[in-house]
XYZ file of C-alpha atoms in Angstrom:
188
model
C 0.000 0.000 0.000
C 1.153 3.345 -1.197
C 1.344 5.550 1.906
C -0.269 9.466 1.975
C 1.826 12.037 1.515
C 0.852 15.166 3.749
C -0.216 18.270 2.319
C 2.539 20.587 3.498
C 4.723 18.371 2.033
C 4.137 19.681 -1.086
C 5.388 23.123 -0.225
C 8.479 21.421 1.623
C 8.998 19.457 -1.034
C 9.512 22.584 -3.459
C 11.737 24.076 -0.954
C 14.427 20.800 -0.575
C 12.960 17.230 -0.829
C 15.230 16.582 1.638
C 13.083 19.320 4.110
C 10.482 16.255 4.322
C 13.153 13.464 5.497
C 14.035 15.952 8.605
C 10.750 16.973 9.470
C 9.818 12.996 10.069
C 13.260 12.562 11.715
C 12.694 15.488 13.906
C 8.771 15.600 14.509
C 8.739 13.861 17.683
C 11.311 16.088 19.387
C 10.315 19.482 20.612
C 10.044 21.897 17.812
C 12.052 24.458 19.264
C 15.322 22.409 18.566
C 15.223 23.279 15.330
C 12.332 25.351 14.009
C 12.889 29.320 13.573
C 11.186 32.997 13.928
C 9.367 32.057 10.851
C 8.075 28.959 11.576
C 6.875 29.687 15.099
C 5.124 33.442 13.343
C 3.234 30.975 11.310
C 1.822 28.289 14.043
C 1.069 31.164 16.425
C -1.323 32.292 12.685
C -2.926 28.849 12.571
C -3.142 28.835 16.647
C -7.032 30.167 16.495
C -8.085 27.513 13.524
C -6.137 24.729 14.864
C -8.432 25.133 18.491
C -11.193 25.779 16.510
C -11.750 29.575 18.090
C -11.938 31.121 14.670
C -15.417 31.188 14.772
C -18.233 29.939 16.224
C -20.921 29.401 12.959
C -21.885 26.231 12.275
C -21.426 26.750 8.733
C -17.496 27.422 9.115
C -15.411 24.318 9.276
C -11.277 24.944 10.660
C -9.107 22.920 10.970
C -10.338 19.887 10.535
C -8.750 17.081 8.868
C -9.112 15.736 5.191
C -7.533 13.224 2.271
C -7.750 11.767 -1.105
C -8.337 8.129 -1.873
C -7.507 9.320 -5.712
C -4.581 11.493 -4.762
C -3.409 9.856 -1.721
C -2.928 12.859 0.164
C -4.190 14.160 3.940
C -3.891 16.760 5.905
C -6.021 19.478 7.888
C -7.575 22.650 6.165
C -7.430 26.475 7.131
C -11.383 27.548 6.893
C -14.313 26.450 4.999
C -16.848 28.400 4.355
C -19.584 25.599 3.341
C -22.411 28.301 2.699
C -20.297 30.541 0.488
C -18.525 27.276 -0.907
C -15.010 29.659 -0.227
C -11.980 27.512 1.230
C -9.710 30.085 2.396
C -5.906 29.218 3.627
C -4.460 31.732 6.484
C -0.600 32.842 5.934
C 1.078 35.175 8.453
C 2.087 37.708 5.785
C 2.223 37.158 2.371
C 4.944 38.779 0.655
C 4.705 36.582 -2.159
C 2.546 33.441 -3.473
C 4.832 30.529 -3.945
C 3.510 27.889 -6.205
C 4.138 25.331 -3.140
C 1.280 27.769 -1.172
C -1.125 26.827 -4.326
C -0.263 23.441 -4.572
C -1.068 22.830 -1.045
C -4.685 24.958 -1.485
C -4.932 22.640 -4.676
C -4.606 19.468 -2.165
C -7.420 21.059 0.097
C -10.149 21.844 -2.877
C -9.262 17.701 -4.018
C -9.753 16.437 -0.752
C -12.955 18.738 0.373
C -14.435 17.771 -3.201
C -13.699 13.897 -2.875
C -15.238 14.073 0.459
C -18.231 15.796 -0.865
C -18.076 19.459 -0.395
C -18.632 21.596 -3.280
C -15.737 24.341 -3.308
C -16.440 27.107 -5.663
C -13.864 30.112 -4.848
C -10.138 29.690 -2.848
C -7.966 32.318 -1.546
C -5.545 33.127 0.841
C -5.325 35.862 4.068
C -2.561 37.262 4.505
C -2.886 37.415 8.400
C -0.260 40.628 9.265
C -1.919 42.979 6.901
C -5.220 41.342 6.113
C -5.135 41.296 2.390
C -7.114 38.518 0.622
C -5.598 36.835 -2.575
C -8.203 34.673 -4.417
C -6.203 31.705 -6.352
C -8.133 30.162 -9.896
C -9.558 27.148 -9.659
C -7.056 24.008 -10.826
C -9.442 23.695 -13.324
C -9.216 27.290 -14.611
C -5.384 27.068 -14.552
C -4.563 24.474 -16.421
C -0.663 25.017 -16.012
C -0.578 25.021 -12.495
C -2.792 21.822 -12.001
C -0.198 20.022 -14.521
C 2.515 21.139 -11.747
C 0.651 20.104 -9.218
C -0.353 16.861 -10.483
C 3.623 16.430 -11.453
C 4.749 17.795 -8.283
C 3.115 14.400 -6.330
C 4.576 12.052 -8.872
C 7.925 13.716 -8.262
C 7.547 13.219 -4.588
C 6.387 9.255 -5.122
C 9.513 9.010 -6.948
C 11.839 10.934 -5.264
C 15.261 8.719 -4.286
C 17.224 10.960 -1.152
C 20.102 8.735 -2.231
C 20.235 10.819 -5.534
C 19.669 14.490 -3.756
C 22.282 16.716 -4.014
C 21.272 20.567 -2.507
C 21.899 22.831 -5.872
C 20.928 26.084 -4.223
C 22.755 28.203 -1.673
C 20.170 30.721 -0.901
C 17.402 28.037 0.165
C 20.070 25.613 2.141
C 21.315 29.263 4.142
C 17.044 29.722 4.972
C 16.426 25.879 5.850
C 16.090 25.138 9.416
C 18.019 21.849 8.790
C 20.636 23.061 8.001
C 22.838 22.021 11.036
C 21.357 18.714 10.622
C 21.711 17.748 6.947
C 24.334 15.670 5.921
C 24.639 17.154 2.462
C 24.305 21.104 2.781
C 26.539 23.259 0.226
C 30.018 24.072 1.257
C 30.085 27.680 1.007
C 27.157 28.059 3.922
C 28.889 31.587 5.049
C-alpha cells in the first residue's frame, strides 16, 4: 500500500525534498530544537483555527482534517466556508505566493471535493496585513494543475540517495541546516 503524503509536504517538497526526510526525523522532538522565527510566526497564525476559536458558525469548518483516496494525500484545512462554498488558507504575511502555497490549497479543494463538499472560490489571508488573494480554480489554470499533479509524482519518486542541494540561498534559509548531511560548502 502506497502511503499518503501530507499536504505541506508539497510546499516542503519545493523548498528541498530533503526538508520532508528531517521533518519525520525530527517531529517527535520538541520543535524548538530546530524550528525558527518564521516557523513559530506561522503556528502562532494557525493557533485560532487549529483550536477551533476562529469562529463559532456552524457553517465554518477549521481545521479539521481531510484526504484523497484518488490522490493519496491528507492533511487538515485552514477555513471552509460551506455556505459561500469559499476555502480560504491563512498565511502570516504574504509577501509573495509561492507555487508550493497553491499546490497545497490545490490538495485542500481535491480532498474537500472527494469528500463531498462543493468548493467554488479559494484564496488566501494574509494574516499581518489582512489582504485577501483569491487563487483560480485548478481547473481554470490548467498550467498550475499540470505542476501540481507532477509535483506528487515527483515526490512518489523521489530517491534521497540521488539528492544533491543545488541552491545556496534556500540551504542558508532551511532550518536543517545544522542537521543535513549534504548542505553546500560555502554556507557563510
Amino acid at each position: 500500500m502506497e502511503p499518503y503524503l501530507k499536504i505541506s509536504y508539497l510546499n516542503d517538497f519545493i523548498f528541498c525534498p530533503l526538508s520532508i526526510y528531517y521533518h519525520e526525523l525530527y517531529g517527535t522532538m520538541n520543535t524548538i530544537i530546530y524550528q525558527g522565527k518564521s516557523q513559530i510566526d506561522g503556528q502562532d497564525a494557525h493557533k485560532k483555527i487549529d483550536d477551533a476559536q476562529y469562529s463559532t458558525h456552524t457553517d465554518i469548518l477549521q481545521g479539521i482534517s481531510v484526504y484523497s483516496e484518488q490522490l493519496r494525500i491528507c492533511g487538515c484545512i485552514d477555513i471552509f466556508d460551506v455556505t459561500k462554498k469559499l476555502l480560504t488558507e491563512r498565511k502570516k504575511k504574504i509577501v509573495r505566493i509561492y507555487d508550493g502555497y497553491v499546490f497545497q490549497l490545490y490538495a485542500q479543494y481535491y480532498c474537500l471535493t472527494e469528500m463531498g463538499y462543493e468548493v467554488n472560490a479559494l484564496r488566501f489571508h494574509s494574516k499581518d496585513d489582512n489582504r485577501l488573494y483569491p487563487v483560480p480554480l485548478p481547473e481554470e489554470d490548467p498550467k498550475m494543475s499540470e505542476k501540481f499533479f507532477n509535483l506528487i509524482a515527483s515526490i512518489r519518486e523521489f530517491d534521497p540517495d540521488d539528492f544533491t542541494p543545488s541552491d545556496m540561498n534556500k540551504c542558508k534559509k532551511c532550518i536543517y541546516s545544522n542537521f543535513c548531511d549534504r548542505p553546500l560548502e560555502d554556507l557563510c
